[in-house]
Amino acid sequence: SQQGEEDPQALSIQEGENATMNCSYKTSINNLQWYRQNSGRGLVHLILIRSNEREKHSGRLRVTLDTSKKSSSLLITASRAADTASYFCATDDYFGNEKLTFGTGTRLTIIP
Amino acid sequence: NAGVTQTPKFQVLKTGQSMTLQCAQDMNHEYMSWYRQDPGMGLRLIHYSVGAGITDQGEVPNGYNVSRSTTEDFPLRLLSAAPSQTSVYFCASRRGRGIYGYTFGSGTRLTVV
């Protein structure tokens, strides 16, 4: 079963605008990660946020985590055509098992 | 560094055939995993390993075997291919838990007819 669910499933915005994607999960976690997947390629790790962190930044990426609501958001600022991809959240098993569970993804399209 | 290398990139099997998907990493990562990706379902964990000689089942292990005789290699064996195993398979590795994300291979697209 999927631990994470991304929202929206698909998002189209104009180049230069900000894109926000959300992830909800069901059980307690150690950390949450975001990955990007370009069409037909493998996933690329973007950022990891620990369960005791509330916000983290990396370049144009900003991730927030609200463990009380079991949700996270990924904000991409000043979007570029190269940001067109699918974005997935993934969570670690709280009990220490190496079972990274992925959501179903958000398909982001940047319109030039 | 090559990162995570998967072979083959494409494969067509007949129902009932067996095969091994190869995965190798050159980063000395402890943890390795196999995922399958199907349309609309995200990635699902098949098997994983936390070190040489140690493997465990993920969410969808049936029909697959793994072994981890070395740190570098983590092959995935399909015992008797079925059309339901048509998917894109990804191998991934990471240094350890906590602050590390996974490095993914480029995938193997498998079709079972």
CSV table of C-alpha atoms in Angstrom, one decimal:
chain,number,residue,atom,x,y,z
A,1,SER,CA,0.0,0.0,0.0
A,2,GLN,CA,1.2,3.5,-0.7
A,3,GLN,CA,2.3,5.5,2.3
A,4,GLY,CA,2.4,8.8,0.6
A,5,GLU,CA,-0.1,10.6,-1.5
A,6,GLU,CA,0.9,13.6,-3.6
A,7,ASP,CA,-1.5,16.4,-4.4
A,8,PRO,CA,-2.2,17.5,-7.0
A,9,GLN,CA,-1.7,14.6,-9.4
A,10,ALA,CA,-0.8,17.1,-12.2
A,11,LEU,CA,0.2,20.7,-12.2
A,12,SER,CA,0.8,23.1,-15.1
A,13,ILE,CA,2.3,26.6,-14.6
A,14,GLN,CA,4.0,29.3,-16.5
A,15,GLU,CA,7.8,29.5,-16.4
A,16,GLY,CA,8.9,31.8,-13.7
A,17,GLU,CA,5.9,31.0,-11.4
A,18,ASN,CA,6.2,29.1,-8.2
A,19,ALA,CA,5.1,25.4,-8.0
A,20,THR,CA,3.8,23.8,-4.8
A,21,MET,CA,3.2,20.1,-4.3
A,22,ASN,CA,1.9,18.4,-1.2
A,23,CYS,CA,2.4,15.0,0.3
A,24,SER,CA,0.4,13.3,2.9
A,25,TYR,CA,1.4,10.1,4.7
A,26,LYS,CA,-0.2,7.7,7.1
A,27,THR,CA,2.2,6.5,9.8
A,28,SER,CA,5.0,7.9,11.9
A,29,ILE,CA,8.2,8.5,10.1
A,30,ASN,CA,11.9,9.1,10.7
A,31,ASN,CA,12.3,11.3,7.7
A,32,LEU,CA,10.7,12.3,4.4
A,33,GLN,CA,12.4,12.7,1.1
A,34,TRP,CA,11.6,14.3,-2.3
A,35,TYR,CA,12.7,12.9,-5.6
A,36,ARG,CA,12.4,14.1,-9.2
A,37,GLN,CA,11.9,11.9,-12.2
A,38,ASN,CA,12.3,13.1,-15.7
A,39,SER,CA,10.4,11.1,-18.3
A,40,GLY,CA,11.9,7.7,-18.9
A,41,ARG,CA,14.7,8.2,-16.4
A,42,GLY,CA,15.6,7.1,-12.9
A,43,LEU,CA,14.8,9.2,-9.9
A,44,VAL,CA,17.0,11.9,-8.5
A,45,HIS,CA,17.2,12.7,-4.9
A,46,LEU,CA,16.3,16.3,-4.1
A,47,ILE,CA,16.1,16.8,-0.4
A,48,LEU,CA,15.6,15.0,2.9
A,49,ILE,CA,13.9,16.4,5.9
A,50,ARG,CA,14.0,14.7,9.3
A,51,SER,CA,11.0,14.3,11.5
A,52,ASN,CA,12.3,16.8,14.0
A,53,GLU,CA,12.8,19.5,11.3
A,54,ARG,CA,10.0,21.8,10.1
A,55,GLU,CA,11.6,23.4,7.1
A,56,LYS,CA,14.6,22.9,4.8
A,57,HIS,CA,16.0,24.8,1.8
A,58,SER,CA,18.1,23.7,-1.1
A,59,GLY,CA,18.6,26.3,-3.9
A,60,ARG,CA,15.2,27.0,-5.3
A,61,LEU,CA,13.6,24.2,-3.3
A,62,ARG,CA,11.8,24.7,0.0
A,63,VAL,CA,10.4,21.7,1.9
A,64,THR,CA,8.2,21.9,5.0
A,65,LEU,CA,7.1,19.1,7.2
A,66,ASP,CA,4.2,19.0,9.6
A,67,THR,CA,4.3,15.7,11.6
A,68,SER,CA,1.1,16.6,13.5
A,69,LYS,CA,-0.8,16.6,10.2
A,70,LYS,CA,1.4,14.0,8.6
A,71,SER,CA,2.0,16.2,5.6
A,72,SER,CA,4.9,17.8,3.7
A,73,SER,CA,5.1,20.4,0.9
A,74,LEU,CA,7.6,21.0,-1.8
A,75,LEU,CA,7.9,24.5,-3.2
A,76,ILE,CA,9.9,25.2,-6.3
A,77,THR,CA,10.5,28.9,-6.8
A,78,ALA,CA,11.0,30.7,-10.1
A,79,SER,CA,10.3,27.6,-12.1
A,80,ARG,CA,12.2,26.7,-15.3
A,81,ALA,CA,11.3,24.5,-18.3
A,82,ALA,CA,13.9,22.1,-17.0
A,83,ASP,CA,11.8,21.6,-13.8
A,84,THR,CA,9.2,19.7,-15.9
A,85,ALA,CA,9.2,16.3,-14.3
A,86,SER,CA,7.3,14.0,-11.9
A,87,TYR,CA,8.0,14.6,-8.2
A,88,PHE,CA,7.6,11.9,-5.6
A,89,CYS,CA,7.7,12.0,-1.8
A,90,ALA,CA,9.1,9.0,0.1
A,91,THR,CA,9.1,8.1,3.8
A,92,ASP,CA,11.3,6.0,5.9
A,93,ASP,CA,9.9,3.4,8.2
A,94,TYR,CA,9.8,4.8,11.7
A,95,PHE,CA,10.8,1.5,13.3
A,96,GLY,CA,14.1,1.3,11.6
A,97,ASN,CA,13.4,-1.0,8.7
A,98,GLU,CA,14.9,0.0,5.4
A,99,LYS,CA,11.6,0.3,3.7
A,100,LEU,CA,11.4,3.5,1.8
A,101,THR,CA,7.8,4.0,0.7
A,102,PHE,CA,6.9,6.2,-2.3
A,103,GLY,CA,3.8,8.2,-3.1
A,104,THR,CA,2.2,8.2,-6.5
A,105,GLY,CA,3.7,11.5,-7.7
A,106,THR,CA,2.9,14.9,-9.0
A,107,ARG,CA,3.4,15.5,-12.7
A,108,LEU,CA,4.7,19.1,-13.1
A,109,THR,CA,4.7,20.8,-16.5
A,110,ILE,CA,6.3,24.2,-16.9
A,111,ILE,CA,5.0,26.1,-19.8
A,112,PRO,CA,7.6,28.3,-21.5
B,1,ASN,CA,32.1,7.3,-10.7
B,2,ALA,CA,29.4,5.4,-12.6
B,3,GLY,CA,26.9,5.4,-9.7
B,4,VAL,CA,24.3,2.7,-10.0
B,5,THR,CA,24.4,0.6,-13.2
B,6,GLN,CA,21.5,-1.5,-14.3
B,7,THR,CA,21.6,-4.0,-17.2
B,8,PRO,CA,19.9,-4.7,-19.5
B,9,LYS,CA,17.9,-1.5,-20.2
B,10,PHE,CA,15.2,-3.3,-22.1
B,11,GLN,CA,14.1,-7.0,-22.1
B,12,VAL,CA,11.2,-9.0,-23.5
B,13,LEU,CA,10.5,-12.3,-21.9
B,14,LYS,CA,8.0,-15.1,-22.6
B,15,THR,CA,5.7,-16.2,-19.9
B,16,GLY,CA,7.5,-18.8,-17.7
B,17,GLN,CA,11.0,-17.8,-18.6
B,18,SER,CA,13.5,-16.8,-15.9
B,19,MET,CA,16.1,-14.0,-16.0
B,20,THR,CA,18.3,-11.9,-13.8
B,21,LEU,CA,18.3,-8.1,-13.7
B,22,GLN,CA,21.8,-6.9,-12.8
B,23,CYS,CA,22.5,-4.0,-10.5
B,24,ALA,CA,26.0,-2.8,-9.5
B,25,GLN,CA,27.1,0.3,-7.6
B,26,ASP,CA,30.6,1.6,-7.1
B,27,MET,CA,30.0,4.0,-4.2
B,28,ASN,CA,30.5,1.4,-1.4
B,29,HIS,CA,26.9,2.0,-0.3
B,30,GLU,CA,25.6,-0.3,2.4
B,31,TYR,CA,21.9,-0.2,1.5
B,32,MET,CA,20.5,-1.4,-1.8
B,33,SER,CA,16.9,-1.8,-3.0
B,34,TRP,CA,14.8,-2.9,-5.9
B,35,TYR,CA,11.6,-1.1,-6.9
B,36,ARG,CA,9.1,-1.6,-9.7
B,37,GLN,CA,7.2,1.3,-11.2
B,38,ASP,CA,3.8,0.8,-12.8
B,39,PRO,CA,1.7,3.6,-14.3
B,40,GLY,CA,-0.3,5.5,-11.6
B,41,MET,CA,1.1,3.4,-8.7
B,42,GLY,CA,4.4,5.1,-7.9
B,43,LEU,CA,7.3,2.9,-6.9
B,44,ARG,CA,6.8,-0.3,-4.9
B,45,LEU,CA,9.6,-2.0,-3.0
B,46,ILE,CA,10.4,-5.5,-4.0
B,47,HIS,CA,13.4,-6.5,-1.9
B,48,TYR,CA,16.1,-4.6,-0.1
B,49,SER,CA,19.5,-5.2,1.5
B,50,VAL,CA,21.3,-3.5,4.4
B,51,GLY,CA,24.6,-5.1,3.7
B,52,ALA,CA,26.4,-8.0,2.1
B,53,GLY,CA,24.6,-11.3,3.1
B,54,ILE,CA,21.5,-9.5,4.4
B,55,THR,CA,18.3,-9.2,2.4
B,56,ASP,CA,14.7,-8.8,3.3
B,57,GLN,CA,11.3,-8.5,1.6
B,58,GLY,CA,9.5,-5.4,0.6
B,59,GLU,CA,5.9,-4.7,-0.3
B,60,VAL,CA,5.7,-6.9,-3.5
B,61,PRO,CA,8.3,-9.8,-3.2
B,62,ASN,CA,6.4,-12.6,-4.7
B,63,GLY,CA,8.0,-14.0,-7.9
B,64,TYR,CA,11.4,-12.4,-7.2
B,65,ASN,CA,14.6,-13.5,-5.5
B,66,VAL,CA,17.6,-11.5,-4.5
B,67,SER,CA,21.0,-12.2,-3.0
B,68,ARG,CA,23.8,-9.9,-1.9
B,69,SER,CA,27.1,-11.7,-1.9
B,70,THR,CA,29.2,-8.5,-2.3
B,71,THR,CA,28.7,-4.9,-1.4
B,72,GLU,CA,28.7,-3.8,-5.0
B,73,ASP,CA,26.1,-6.2,-6.6
B,74,PHE,CA,22.5,-6.8,-6.0
B,75,PRO,CA,20.9,-8.9,-8.7
B,76,LEU,CA,17.1,-9.5,-9.0
B,77,ARG,CA,15.9,-12.8,-10.3
B,78,LEU,CA,12.6,-13.4,-11.8
B,79,LEU,CA,11.8,-17.1,-11.3
B,80,SER,CA,9.0,-17.7,-13.8
B,81,ALA,CA,8.0,-14.5,-15.6
B,82,ALA,CA,4.3,-13.6,-15.7
B,83,PRO,CA,2.6,-10.8,-17.6
B,84,SER,CA,1.9,-9.1,-14.3
B,85,GLN,CA,5.6,-8.5,-13.9
B,86,THR,CA,5.7,-6.2,-16.9
B,87,SER,CA,7.1,-3.1,-15.4
B,88,VAL,CA,10.0,-0.7,-15.1
B,89,TYR,CA,12.5,-1.9,-12.5
B,90,PHE,CA,14.8,0.4,-10.6
B,91,CYS,CA,17.7,-0.5,-8.4
B,92,ALA,CA,18.9,2.1,-5.9
B,93,SER,CA,21.5,2.4,-3.2
B,94,ARG,CA,22.4,4.7,-0.3
B,95,ARG,CA,25.2,5.0,2.2
B,96,GLY,CA,23.0,4.5,5.2
B,97,ARG,CA,19.9,5.7,6.9
B,98,GLY,CA,19.2,9.0,8.5
B,99,ILE,CA,20.5,11.8,6.3
B,100,TYR,CA,21.1,10.0,3.0
B,101,GLY,CA,18.9,9.8,0.0
B,102,TYR,CA,19.0,7.0,-2.6
B,103,THR,CA,20.9,7.0,-5.9
B,104,PHE,CA,18.9,5.4,-8.6
B,105,GLY,CA,19.9,3.5,-11.7
B,106,SER,CA,18.4,4.3,-15.0
B,107,GLY,CA,16.0,1.4,-15.0
B,108,THR,CA,15.2,-1.8,-16.9
B,109,ARG,CA,12.0,-1.9,-18.9
B,110,LEU,CA,10.7,-5.4,-18.9
B,111,THR,CA,7.9,-6.8,-21.0
B,112,VAL,CA,6.5,-10.2,-20.4
B,113,VAL,CA,4.4,-11.6,-23.3
